[in-house]
Amino acid sequence: MEIKYTTQGLLIYITIVVYLLALLMTLLRRPKAGHLLYILGFITAVVSFGYRWYHVRHIPMQNLFEVFLCLGMIYPVSLFCHRVLRVGGYSADMLIGAIVLVPAGFIFNAQPQRLPPALQSWLFTPHVAVYMLSYIFMAKAAFCALCQLAGKGLNSGENVLPAEQATYRMISVGFPLLTLGLILGSYWGKLAWGDYWGWDPKELWSLASWLVYVGYFHFRYMFGRRHPRINSAWAITGLVVIVITLLWVNLSKLFAGLHTYAI
Amino acid sequence: MDRLKYAMMWAGLTFILLLIFLSIYGAFLGSDRAESFFNCPALAFYWLAFALLLVAGITEFRRLLRVPCLLLIHAGCIFILAGSMLGSDAGGNLQKRLLGIDKIRKGRMVIFEGRSENRVISEKDEWVKELPFFVKLKDFRIEYYKPEYLHIQTHNGRTWKLPVEIDTEFSLDPKLGSVTILRTFENFKITIDGDKKVAIDDPEAGYNPALEVQIKDPNGNVTAKYVFERFPGHIHPEDKFLLSYHRVIRDYISWLEVIKDGKVLAEKDIEVNHPLHFGGYHFYQHSYDDKAGQYTILQVVSDTGLPLVLAGYVMLCAGVFWHFWLRHIFARVKSKSE
């Protein structure tokens, strides 16, 4: 764990603090101030992402530091879920935004890297971007599922769906992106390495995470809302497998493979 | 839901759960062992049973036939499984036995510059087979990111990263002096000219990138040093700095020609992410001669089953987006317009 005494580090820390202040204001029943601070945090996160982009001269999605920097720009997803999908947890999103920036600010190496030949492809940005977007939706789904298991509603009093239905809706939005990410990755593997499926640990964990959500849909089709706790357990398991896919596979020496450059 | 459908759903769920556990188990094996594991006879039976269950599901569940997006999703999975099975080792062996089609599934070609080759080698299965055409390597080149850098490190850990700019003097520190890069070499060699040793950039075969660096100390004393990319030096007690020369590969490119009966049938610069497709095979830039840059190593992969897999991908993606996104968007637009 190290503090980054750089402009990049400063921008990350400001974003974390502003997100936490936004959460605090919301909890203190000052939603307008909370909302304004949330927007301010988002703007700082965008500036931080843009600064990194300028610094490395390619879209910053190459390694875990850059991916977590990207995940910090959660606000548009949060707003879309709240306004369009009627899924609550708006204040929890502020916390998620702050949490995902902590590894970027204190743990991951921010040393700029040149893109290796394999990453110089038009598929680089869409493959990583759709995965990141799907992970945010799946994280929100897991949060809704946790609320369901805890017997708590999502921001009671608001015009939002009950937790079990909100979980389903989040997974329904995130699943096509997860599928697209998997397929784009496979197609890219074919173009770069000659195999659309290389049995690489990252690929297998990604398949496992996709299959957990496939299982969720089939289970929910069979039993509907009769076993809400099991439905929620599927959603939480999905996020656990995603976290393993995103972090453990890249960081652990157990899983050496084609994706080790993404550290 | 009747009993048969219920049993099929449970079977489907069991297959999904089993594949989750198998994928996680496979992840711990590493890619080579995982590939063998997922292609073993027991797993071949699993894949076949999974595909058959999906076919049975489509015929039994009327909803899957009535709702096009659901049909696309499930049929897409069948296509992917069928294409993968067709392109596997077992699928290749079956095609050879039943249809007499004997295609190379996967192997490597080593081709020297200016030479043609049709032999494909499999190190894993220890065979050498021949393609029905020749592949000629007209040229092989490596491109590097610009600028390249000279790295300087002192005994106490101070570092500088200087761009390789010829004849530009970089002041390091008043106590340390300055550094000037005088010349770059792609293939550094020493020749004897009379009694003198002379450094030359040899145009003949070889690969030894280097820099000629001039170090001027604060008293104005000048020394020259050669810094080699492939032979990084060490700090000696008398040296003030460790110098190292780093270049980052941007791309490696093979200029290929496909030749059959003396005629050039195809030509392409292949690089990572840009393979050549010819005669039912894909040719990928896999590796190269990192010592002298004289040969390229291509990966040759058969395209058997690939169209089915790609069709499956398109169907699966289209079905999933249609089912989960588009029909809801259309419904919302329709209800708003009404």
Coordinates of C-alpha atoms in Angstrom, one line a residue:
Chain A
M1 CA 0.0 0.0 0.0
E2 CA 1.5 3.3 -1.0
I3 CA 0.3 6.9 -1.4
K4 CA 0.8 8.3 -4.9
Y5 CA 2.3 11.8 -4.6
T6 CA 1.5 12.7 -8.2
T7 CA -1.2 14.8 -9.9
Q8 CA -2.9 11.5 -10.9
G9 CA -2.9 10.4 -7.2
L10 CA -4.2 13.7 -6.0
L11 CA -7.1 13.5 -8.5
I12 CA -8.0 10.0 -7.3
Y13 CA -7.9 11.0 -3.6
I14 CA -10.1 14.1 -4.3
T15 CA -12.6 11.9 -6.1
I16 CA -12.7 9.4 -3.2
V17 CA -13.2 12.2 -0.6
V18 CA -15.9 13.9 -2.7
Y19 CA -17.8 10.7 -3.2
L20 CA -17.7 10.0 0.5
L21 CA -18.9 13.5 1.3
A22 CA -21.7 13.0 -1.2
L23 CA -22.7 9.8 0.7
L24 CA -22.4 11.6 4.0
M25 CA -24.7 14.4 2.8
T26 CA -27.2 11.9 1.5
L27 CA -27.2 10.0 4.8
L28 CA -27.7 13.3 6.6
R29 CA -30.9 13.8 4.5
R30 CA -29.4 16.6 2.3
P31 CA -30.0 14.9 -1.0
K32 CA -29.5 18.0 -3.1
A33 CA -26.0 18.7 -1.7
G34 CA -25.3 14.9 -1.9
H35 CA -26.3 14.9 -5.6
L36 CA -24.2 18.0 -6.4
L37 CA -21.2 16.5 -4.7
Y38 CA -21.8 13.2 -6.6
I39 CA -21.7 15.1 -9.9
L40 CA -18.5 17.0 -8.7
G41 CA -16.9 13.6 -7.8
F42 CA -17.8 12.3 -11.3
I43 CA -16.3 15.3 -13.0
T44 CA -13.1 14.8 -11.0
A45 CA -13.1 11.1 -11.9
V46 CA -13.5 12.0 -15.6
V47 CA -10.6 14.5 -15.3
S48 CA -8.5 11.9 -13.6
F49 CA -9.3 9.4 -16.4
G50 CA -8.6 12.0 -19.1
Y51 CA -5.4 13.0 -17.5
R52 CA -4.3 9.3 -17.5
W53 CA -5.3 9.0 -21.2
Y54 CA -3.2 12.1 -22.1
H55 CA -0.3 10.7 -20.1
V56 CA -0.2 7.2 -21.6
R57 CA -1.4 8.2 -25.1
H58 CA -3.9 5.4 -25.4
I59 CA -7.3 4.7 -23.8
P60 CA -6.4 3.8 -20.2
M61 CA -7.9 0.4 -19.9
Q62 CA -4.7 -1.7 -20.1
N63 CA -4.1 -2.7 -16.5
L64 CA -5.9 -3.0 -13.2
F65 CA -4.9 0.6 -12.2
E66 CA -6.6 2.0 -15.3
V67 CA -9.6 -0.3 -15.2
F68 CA -10.3 0.7 -11.6
L69 CA -9.9 4.4 -12.6
C70 CA -12.5 3.8 -15.3
L71 CA -14.9 2.0 -12.8
G72 CA -14.7 5.2 -10.7
M73 CA -16.9 7.0 -13.2
I74 CA -20.0 5.3 -12.0
Y75 CA -22.4 8.3 -11.9
P76 CA -24.0 7.9 -15.4
V77 CA -24.8 4.3 -14.7
S78 CA -26.2 5.2 -11.3
L79 CA -28.4 7.9 -12.8
F80 CA -29.6 5.6 -15.5
C81 CA -30.5 2.9 -13.0
H82 CA -32.3 5.4 -10.8
R83 CA -34.2 7.4 -13.4
V84 CA -34.9 4.8 -16.1
L85 CA -34.7 1.4 -14.5
R86 CA -36.3 2.4 -11.2
V87 CA -33.6 0.7 -9.2
G88 CA -32.6 2.2 -6.0
G89 CA -29.2 2.2 -4.2
Y90 CA -28.3 5.6 -5.5
S91 CA -26.4 6.4 -2.3
A92 CA -24.7 3.0 -2.3
D93 CA -23.3 3.8 -5.7
M94 CA -21.4 6.7 -4.2
L95 CA -19.8 4.2 -1.8
I96 CA -19.1 1.8 -4.7
G97 CA -17.4 4.7 -6.6
A98 CA -15.2 5.5 -3.6
I99 CA -14.4 1.8 -3.0
V100 CA -13.3 1.0 -6.5
L101 CA -11.0 4.0 -6.5
V102 CA -9.2 2.8 -3.3
P103 CA -7.1 0.1 -5.1
A104 CA -6.3 2.6 -7.9
G105 CA -5.2 5.2 -5.3
F106 CA -3.3 3.0 -2.9
I107 CA -2.5 -0.5 -4.3
F108 CA -2.1 -0.8 -8.0
N109 CA 1.1 0.4 -9.8
A110 CA 0.4 3.5 -11.9
Q111 CA 3.6 3.2 -14.0
P112 CA 2.6 4.0 -17.6
Q113 CA 3.1 1.1 -20.1
R114 CA 3.2 0.9 -23.8
L115 CA 0.6 -1.2 -25.5
P116 CA 2.1 -4.6 -26.5
P117 CA 1.3 -5.8 -30.1
A118 CA -1.6 -8.0 -28.9
L119 CA -3.5 -5.0 -27.4
Q120 CA -3.2 -2.8 -30.5
S121 CA -6.6 -3.8 -31.8
W122 CA -9.9 -2.1 -32.5
L123 CA -11.4 -4.7 -30.1
F124 CA -9.4 -3.5 -27.1
T125 CA -11.7 -0.7 -26.1
P126 CA -15.1 -2.3 -26.7
H127 CA -14.0 -5.6 -25.1
V128 CA -12.8 -3.9 -21.9
A129 CA -15.5 -1.2 -21.8
V130 CA -18.5 -3.5 -22.1
Y131 CA -17.0 -5.8 -19.4
M132 CA -16.5 -2.8 -17.1
L133 CA -20.0 -1.6 -17.7
S134 CA -21.5 -5.1 -17.1
Y135 CA -19.4 -5.4 -13.9
I136 CA -21.0 -2.2 -12.5
F137 CA -24.5 -3.5 -13.2
M138 CA -23.6 -6.9 -11.7
A139 CA -22.2 -5.1 -8.6
K140 CA -25.4 -3.2 -8.2
A141 CA -27.3 -6.4 -8.7
A142 CA -25.3 -8.0 -5.9
F143 CA -26.0 -5.0 -3.7
C144 CA -29.8 -5.3 -4.4
A145 CA -29.5 -9.1 -3.6
L146 CA -27.8 -8.3 -0.3
C147 CA -30.6 -5.9 0.6
Q148 CA -33.1 -8.6 -0.3
L149 CA -31.2 -11.1 1.9
A150 CA -31.0 -8.6 4.7
G151 CA -34.7 -7.9 4.4
K152 CA -34.2 -4.3 3.6
G153 CA -35.7 -2.2 0.8
L154 CA -33.7 0.0 -1.5
N155 CA -34.2 3.6 -0.4
S156 CA -37.8 3.1 0.9
G157 CA -40.2 5.9 0.0
E158 CA -38.9 6.3 -3.5
N159 CA -40.5 5.0 -6.6
V160 CA -38.2 2.0 -6.9
L161 CA -38.6 -1.7 -7.5
P162 CA -38.4 -4.2 -4.6
A163 CA -35.0 -5.7 -4.0
E164 CA -35.6 -9.1 -5.7
Q165 CA -37.0 -7.5 -8.9
A166 CA -34.3 -4.8 -8.9
T167 CA -31.7 -7.6 -8.8
Y168 CA -33.4 -9.3 -11.8
R169 CA -33.5 -6.0 -13.7
M170 CA -29.9 -5.2 -13.0
I171 CA -28.8 -8.6 -14.2
S172 CA -31.0 -8.4 -17.2
V173 CA -29.2 -5.2 -18.2
G174 CA -25.7 -6.4 -17.4
F175 CA -26.0 -9.9 -18.8
P176 CA -26.0 -8.9 -22.5
L177 CA -22.9 -6.7 -21.9
L178 CA -21.3 -9.6 -20.1
T179 CA -22.1 -11.9 -23.1
L180 CA -20.8 -9.3 -25.6
G181 CA -17.6 -8.9 -23.6
L182 CA -17.0 -12.7 -23.6
I183 CA -17.7 -13.0 -27.3
L184 CA -15.6 -10.0 -28.3
G185 CA -12.8 -11.4 -26.2
S186 CA -13.1 -14.8 -27.9
Y187 CA -13.2 -13.2 -31.3
W188 CA -10.1 -11.1 -30.4
G189 CA -8.3 -14.2 -29.2
K190 CA -8.9 -15.7 -32.6
L191 CA -7.5 -12.7 -34.4
A192 CA -4.5 -12.2 -32.1
W193 CA -3.5 -15.7 -31.0
G194 CA -5.3 -18.0 -33.4
D195 CA -7.7 -19.6 -30.9
Y196 CA -11.1 -18.3 -30.1
W197 CA -10.9 -20.3 -26.9
G198 CA -7.5 -20.9 -25.3
W199 CA -8.5 -22.5 -22.0
D200 CA -6.6 -19.7 -20.3
P201 CA -7.5 -19.2 -16.6
K202 CA -9.0 -15.8 -17.2
E203 CA -11.2 -17.2 -20.0
L204 CA -12.4 -20.0 -17.8
W205 CA -13.2 -17.8 -14.9
S206 CA -15.0 -15.4 -17.3
L207 CA -17.0 -18.4 -18.6
A208 CA -17.8 -19.4 -15.0
S209 CA -19.1 -15.9 -14.2
W210 CA -21.2 -15.9 -17.4
L211 CA -22.6 -19.3 -16.5
V212 CA -23.6 -18.3 -13.0
Y213 CA -25.9 -15.7 -14.5
V214 CA -27.2 -18.2 -17.1
G215 CA -27.9 -20.5 -14.1
Y216 CA -29.7 -17.6 -12.3
F217 CA -32.0 -17.0 -15.3
H218 CA -32.8 -20.7 -15.6
F219 CA -33.5 -21.1 -11.9
R220 CA -35.6 -18.0 -11.8
Y221 CA -37.5 -19.2 -14.9
M222 CA -38.2 -22.5 -13.1
F223 CA -39.2 -21.1 -9.7
G224 CA -40.0 -17.4 -10.3
R225 CA -40.0 -15.5 -7.0
R226 CA -40.8 -18.5 -4.9
H227 CA -37.2 -18.7 -3.6
P228 CA -36.0 -15.1 -3.5
R229 CA -33.1 -15.9 -1.2
I230 CA -31.7 -18.5 -3.6
N231 CA -32.2 -16.0 -6.5
S232 CA -30.2 -13.5 -4.4
A233 CA -27.5 -16.1 -3.7
W234 CA -27.0 -16.6 -7.4
A235 CA -26.5 -12.9 -7.9
I236 CA -24.0 -12.6 -5.1
T237 CA -22.1 -15.7 -6.3
G238 CA -22.0 -14.1 -9.7
L239 CA -20.3 -11.0 -8.3
V240 CA -17.8 -13.1 -6.3
V241 CA -16.8 -15.0 -9.4
I242 CA -16.5 -11.6 -11.3
V243 CA -14.2 -10.3 -8.5
I244 CA -12.1 -13.4 -8.8
T245 CA -12.0 -13.0 -12.6
L246 CA -11.0 -9.4 -12.4
L247 CA -8.5 -9.5 -9.5
W248 CA -7.4 -12.9 -8.3
V249 CA -6.7 -14.3 -11.7
N250 CA -4.5 -11.3 -12.6
L251 CA -2.8 -10.9 -9.2
S252 CA -2.3 -14.5 -8.2
K253 CA 0.7 -16.5 -9.5
L254 CA -1.7 -19.5 -9.4
F255 CA -3.2 -18.5 -12.8
A256 CA -0.3 -17.7 -15.1
G257 CA -1.7 -17.3 -18.6
L258 CA -2.2 -15.0 -21.6
H259 CA -3.8 -12.2 -19.6
T260 CA -0.9 -11.6 -17.1
Y261 CA 0.0 -8.3 -18.8
A262 CA -3.1 -6.8 -17.4
I263 CA -1.6 -6.4 -13.9
Chain B
M1 CA -44.7 -27.1 -16.6
D2 CA -45.1 -30.9 -17.1
R3 CA -42.8 -33.5 -15.7
L4 CA -40.7 -33.9 -18.8
K5 CA -40.1 -30.2 -19.2
Y6 CA -39.3 -29.9 -15.5
A7 CA -36.8 -32.8 -15.7
M8 CA -35.2 -31.2 -18.7
M9 CA -34.9 -27.9 -16.9
W10 CA -33.2 -29.6 -14.0
A11 CA -30.9 -31.4 -16.4
G12 CA -30.1 -28.1 -18.0
L13 CA -29.4 -26.5 -14.7
T14 CA -27.2 -29.5 -13.7
F15 CA -25.2 -29.2 -16.9
I16 CA -24.7 -25.4 -16.2
L17 CA -23.6 -26.0 -12.6
L18 CA -21.3 -28.8 -13.7
L19 CA -19.7 -26.6 -16.3
I20 CA -19.2 -23.8 -13.7
F21 CA -17.3 -26.2 -11.5
L22 CA -15.4 -27.7 -14.4
S23 CA -14.4 -24.2 -15.6
I24 CA -13.1 -23.3 -12.1
Y25 CA -11.3 -26.6 -11.9
G26 CA -9.8 -26.0 -15.4
A27 CA -8.6 -22.6 -14.4
F28 CA -6.3 -24.1 -11.8
L29 CA -4.8 -26.5 -14.3
G30 CA -3.3 -23.9 -16.6
S31 CA -4.2 -23.6 -20.3
D32 CA -2.3 -26.6 -21.7
R33 CA -3.6 -29.1 -19.2
A34 CA -7.0 -27.5 -19.2
E35 CA -7.2 -28.0 -23.0
S36 CA -6.4 -31.7 -22.7
F37 CA -8.8 -32.0 -19.9
F38 CA -11.7 -30.4 -21.7
N39 CA -11.0 -32.5 -24.8
C40 CA -10.8 -35.9 -23.0
P41 CA -13.4 -38.6 -23.9
A42 CA -15.5 -38.1 -20.8
L43 CA -15.8 -34.3 -21.5
A44 CA -16.4 -35.0 -25.2
F45 CA -19.4 -37.0 -24.1
Y46 CA -20.4 -34.1 -21.8
W47 CA -20.3 -31.6 -24.7
L48 CA -22.3 -33.9 -27.0
A49 CA -24.9 -34.5 -24.3
F50 CA -25.1 -30.7 -23.6
A51 CA -25.7 -30.0 -27.3
L52 CA -28.3 -32.8 -27.5
L53 CA -30.1 -31.4 -24.4
L54 CA -30.2 -28.0 -26.1
V55 CA -31.7 -29.5 -29.3
A56 CA -34.2 -31.5 -27.2
G57 CA -35.1 -28.3 -25.2
I58 CA -35.8 -26.4 -28.4
T59 CA -38.1 -29.2 -29.7
E60 CA -39.9 -29.7 -26.4
F61 CA -40.3 -26.1 -25.2
R62 CA -42.8 -24.5 -27.6
R63 CA -41.8 -21.1 -26.1
L64 CA -38.3 -21.4 -27.5
L65 CA -39.7 -21.8 -31.0
R66 CA -42.4 -19.1 -30.6
V67 CA -40.1 -16.4 -29.2
P68 CA -37.4 -15.8 -31.8
C69 CA -34.8 -14.2 -29.4
L70 CA -34.9 -17.3 -27.1
L71 CA -34.5 -19.5 -30.2
L72 CA -31.5 -17.4 -31.3
I73 CA -29.9 -17.7 -27.9
H74 CA -30.3 -21.5 -27.6
A75 CA -29.6 -22.3 -31.3
G76 CA -26.5 -20.0 -31.0
C77 CA -25.2 -22.1 -28.2
I78 CA -25.8 -25.3 -30.3
F79 CA -23.9 -23.7 -33.2
I80 CA -20.9 -22.8 -30.9
L81 CA -20.8 -26.3 -29.4
A82 CA -21.1 -27.9 -32.9
G83 CA -18.4 -25.7 -34.4
S84 CA -16.0 -26.3 -31.5
M85 CA -16.5 -30.0 -31.7
L86 CA -16.0 -30.0 -35.4
G87 CA -12.7 -28.0 -35.0
S88 CA -11.4 -30.1 -32.2
D89 CA -8.8 -32.9 -32.5
A90 CA -11.5 -35.5 -32.0
G91 CA -13.7 -33.8 -34.7
G92 CA -10.7 -33.8 -37.0
N93 CA -10.0 -37.5 -36.5
L94 CA -13.7 -38.2 -37.1
Q95 CA -13.7 -36.2 -40.4
K96 CA -10.6 -38.1 -41.5
R97 CA -12.1 -41.5 -40.8
L98 CA -15.6 -40.8 -42.2
L99 CA -15.0 -38.3 -45.0
G100 CA -11.3 -38.7 -45.8
I101 CA -10.6 -35.0 -45.0
D102 CA -7.1 -34.8 -43.5
K103 CA -6.5 -31.2 -42.5
I104 CA -3.8 -29.9 -40.3
R105 CA -5.6 -28.6 -37.1
K106 CA -2.8 -26.5 -35.6
G107 CA 0.9 -26.2 -35.9
R108 CA 3.8 -23.8 -36.5
M109 CA 6.0 -22.8 -39.4
V110 CA 9.5 -21.5 -39.2
I111 CA 10.4 -19.5 -42.3
F112 CA 13.7 -17.7 -43.0
E113 CA 13.8 -14.4 -44.9
G114 CA 13.7 -15.0 -48.7
R115 CA 12.8 -18.7 -48.3
S116 CA 9.6 -20.6 -49.0
E117 CA 8.2 -23.3 -46.7
N118 CA 5.2 -25.7 -46.6
R119 CA 6.1 -27.8 -43.6
V120 CA 4.0 -27.4 -40.5
I121 CA 5.4 -28.6 -37.2
S122 CA 3.5 -29.6 -34.1
E123 CA 5.8 -29.7 -31.1
K124 CA 3.0 -31.0 -28.9
D125 CA 2.0 -34.0 -31.0
E126 CA 5.5 -34.4 -32.6
W127 CA 4.6 -34.5 -36.2
V128 CA 5.6 -32.6 -39.4
K129 CA 3.0 -32.2 -42.2
E130 CA 3.0 -30.4 -45.5
L131 CA 0.6 -27.8 -46.7
P132 CA -0.6 -28.0 -50.4
F133 CA 1.0 -24.7 -51.1
F134 CA 4.2 -22.8 -50.1
V135 CA 4.5 -19.7 -47.9
K136 CA 7.4 -17.3 -48.7
L137 CA 8.8 -14.8 -46.2
K138 CA 9.7 -11.8 -48.3
D139 CA 10.7 -9.7 -45.4
F140 CA 10.5 -9.6 -41.6
R141 CA 10.7 -6.4 -39.6
I142 CA 10.3 -5.2 -36.0
E143 CA 9.0 -1.8 -35.2
Y144 CA 9.7 0.0 -32.0
Y145 CA 8.0 2.7 -30.1
K146 CA 9.5 6.1 -30.5
P147 CA 11.3 7.7 -28.8
E148 CA 13.7 5.0 -27.6
Y149 CA 15.3 5.7 -24.3
L150 CA 18.7 5.6 -22.6
H151 CA 18.4 4.9 -18.9
I152 CA 21.0 6.1 -16.5
Q153 CA 21.3 5.1 -12.9
T154 CA 23.8 6.2 -10.3
H155 CA 25.2 4.2 -7.3
N156 CA 22.9 6.0 -5.0
G157 CA 19.8 5.2 -7.1
R158 CA 19.2 8.5 -9.0
T159 CA 17.8 7.8 -12.4
W160 CA 17.3 9.6 -15.7
K161 CA 15.4 8.5 -18.8
L162 CA 16.9 10.3 -21.8
P163 CA 15.3 10.1 -25.3
V164 CA 17.6 8.8 -27.9
E165 CA 18.4 12.1 -29.8
I166 CA 21.6 12.2 -31.7
D167 CA 24.1 14.9 -30.7
T168 CA 21.9 16.4 -28.1
E169 CA 23.8 17.0 -24.8
F170 CA 21.9 16.2 -21.6
S171 CA 23.1 17.8 -18.4
L172 CA 22.6 15.4 -15.5
D173 CA 23.9 17.2 -12.5
P174 CA 26.7 19.8 -12.0
K175 CA 28.6 17.1 -10.0
L176 CA 28.1 14.4 -12.6
G177 CA 28.5 16.2 -15.9
S178 CA 26.6 15.5 -19.2
V179 CA 25.8 12.8 -21.6
T180 CA 25.5 12.9 -25.4
I181 CA 24.3 10.1 -27.6
L182 CA 26.5 10.1 -30.7
R183 CA 25.3 7.2 -32.8
T184 CA 22.8 4.3 -32.9
F185 CA 23.5 0.8 -34.2
E186 CA 21.1 -1.9 -35.4
N187 CA 23.9 -4.5 -35.7
F188 CA 26.9 -3.4 -33.7
K189 CA 30.2 -5.0 -34.7
I190 CA 33.9 -4.3 -34.2
T191 CA 36.3 -4.4 -37.2
I192 CA 40.0 -3.9 -37.4
D193 CA 41.0 -1.0 -39.6
G194 CA 44.8 -1.0 -39.7
D195 CA 45.7 -1.0 -36.0
K196 CA 42.5 0.5 -34.9
K197 CA 39.3 -1.1 -33.7
V198 CA 36.4 0.5 -35.4
A199 CA 32.7 0.2 -34.4
I200 CA 30.4 -0.4 -37.4
D201 CA 26.7 -0.9 -38.1
D202 CA 27.0 -4.2 -40.0
P203 CA 24.4 -4.4 -42.8
E204 CA 24.9 -8.2 -42.9
A205 CA 22.7 -10.7 -41.0
G206 CA 22.7 -10.1 -37.3
Y207 CA 21.0 -8.2 -34.5
N208 CA 22.9 -6.2 -31.9
P209 CA 21.3 -2.8 -31.2
A210 CA 23.6 -0.4 -29.4
L211 CA 24.3 3.3 -28.7
E212 CA 27.5 5.2 -28.7
V213 CA 27.5 7.5 -25.7
Q214 CA 29.8 10.3 -24.8
I215 CA 30.2 11.2 -21.1
K216 CA 31.7 14.5 -20.2
D217 CA 32.6 14.9 -16.5
P218 CA 32.5 18.4 -14.7
N219 CA 36.2 18.9 -15.5
G220 CA 35.6 18.5 -19.2
N221 CA 37.2 15.0 -19.5
V222 CA 35.4 13.0 -22.2
T223 CA 34.9 9.2 -22.3
A224 CA 33.0 7.1 -24.8
K225 CA 30.9 4.1 -24.0
Y226 CA 28.9 1.6 -26.0
V227 CA 25.5 0.6 -24.5
F228 CA 24.0 -2.6 -25.8
E229 CA 20.3 -3.5 -25.7
R230 CA 20.9 -7.2 -25.5
F231 CA 23.8 -7.1 -23.1
P232 CA 23.0 -4.7 -20.2
G233 CA 26.0 -3.8 -18.2
H234 CA 26.7 -3.8 -14.5
I235 CA 27.9 -1.0 -12.3
H236 CA 31.6 -1.3 -11.5
P237 CA 33.0 0.6 -8.5
E238 CA 34.9 2.9 -10.9
D239 CA 31.8 3.7 -13.0
K240 CA 29.7 6.6 -12.1
F241 CA 26.5 5.3 -13.8
L242 CA 24.9 2.2 -15.1
L243 CA 23.7 2.8 -18.6
S244 CA 21.0 0.7 -20.3
Y245 CA 19.3 0.9 -23.6
H246 CA 15.6 0.0 -23.8
R247 CA 13.4 -0.3 -26.7
V248 CA 9.7 -1.4 -26.5
I249 CA 8.4 -3.4 -29.4
R250 CA 5.4 -1.8 -31.1
D251 CA 4.9 -4.5 -33.7
Y252 CA 6.5 -7.4 -35.6
I253 CA 5.5 -7.8 -39.2
S254 CA 6.0 -10.7 -41.7
W255 CA 5.6 -9.9 -45.4
L256 CA 4.3 -13.2 -46.8
E257 CA 3.5 -14.6 -50.2
V258 CA 1.4 -17.7 -50.8
I259 CA 2.9 -19.6 -53.8
K260 CA 1.4 -22.6 -55.6
D261 CA 2.8 -24.0 -58.9
G262 CA 5.1 -21.1 -59.2
K263 CA 2.3 -18.5 -59.1
V264 CA 1.8 -16.0 -56.3
L265 CA -1.8 -16.5 -55.1
A266 CA -1.9 -14.2 -52.1
E267 CA 0.3 -11.6 -50.4
K268 CA 0.0 -9.9 -47.1
D269 CA 1.9 -8.2 -44.3
I270 CA 0.8 -10.2 -41.3
E271 CA 1.1 -8.9 -37.7
V272 CA -0.5 -9.6 -34.4
N273 CA -4.3 -9.1 -34.8
H274 CA -4.0 -9.2 -38.6
P275 CA -3.6 -12.8 -39.8
L276 CA -3.6 -14.2 -43.4
H277 CA -6.5 -16.4 -44.4
F278 CA -5.8 -18.8 -47.3
G279 CA -6.8 -22.3 -48.4
G280 CA -8.8 -23.1 -45.3
Y281 CA -6.0 -22.0 -42.9
H282 CA -5.2 -18.9 -40.9
F283 CA -1.6 -17.8 -40.6
Y284 CA -0.7 -15.8 -37.4
Q285 CA 2.3 -13.9 -36.5
H286 CA 3.4 -16.0 -33.5
S287 CA 7.0 -15.3 -32.7
Y288 CA 10.4 -14.5 -34.4
D289 CA 14.1 -14.9 -34.2
D290 CA 14.9 -12.7 -31.3
K291 CA 18.7 -13.1 -31.7
A292 CA 19.2 -12.2 -35.4
G293 CA 15.8 -11.3 -36.7
Q294 CA 16.3 -13.7 -39.6
Y295 CA 13.2 -15.9 -39.4
T296 CA 9.6 -15.6 -38.4
I297 CA 7.4 -18.2 -36.6
L298 CA 3.9 -18.5 -37.8
Q299 CA 1.0 -20.2 -36.1
V300 CA -1.1 -22.2 -38.7
V301 CA -4.7 -22.9 -37.6
S302 CA -7.4 -24.7 -39.6
D303 CA -10.6 -22.8 -40.1
T304 CA -12.8 -26.0 -39.7
G305 CA -15.8 -25.3 -37.6
L306 CA -15.0 -21.6 -37.3
P307 CA -18.0 -20.3 -39.4
L308 CA -20.3 -22.3 -37.2
V309 CA -18.8 -20.8 -34.0
L310 CA -18.9 -17.2 -35.4
A311 CA -22.5 -17.7 -36.6
G312 CA -23.3 -19.0 -33.0
Y313 CA -21.7 -15.9 -31.5
V314 CA -23.8 -13.6 -33.7
M315 CA -26.9 -15.5 -32.9
L316 CA -26.2 -15.6 -29.2
C317 CA -25.4 -11.9 -29.0
A318 CA -28.4 -10.9 -31.1
G319 CA -30.7 -13.1 -29.1
V320 CA -29.5 -11.9 -25.7
F321 CA -29.7 -8.2 -26.6
W322 CA -33.1 -8.7 -28.3
H323 CA -34.5 -10.6 -25.3
F324 CA -33.1 -8.4 -22.5
W325 CA -32.9 -5.0 -24.1
L326 CA -34.6 -4.4 -27.4
R327 CA -38.0 -5.9 -26.7
H328 CA -38.3 -3.8 -23.5
I329 CA -37.1 -0.7 -25.3
F330 CA -39.6 -1.3 -28.2
A331 CA -42.4 -2.0 -25.6
R332 CA -41.6 1.3 -23.8
V333 CA -41.5 3.3 -27.0
K334 CA -44.8 1.7 -28.2
S335 CA -46.6 2.4 -24.9
K336 CA -45.4 6.0 -24.9
S337 CA -46.6 6.6 -28.5
E338 CA -50.0 5.1 -27.6

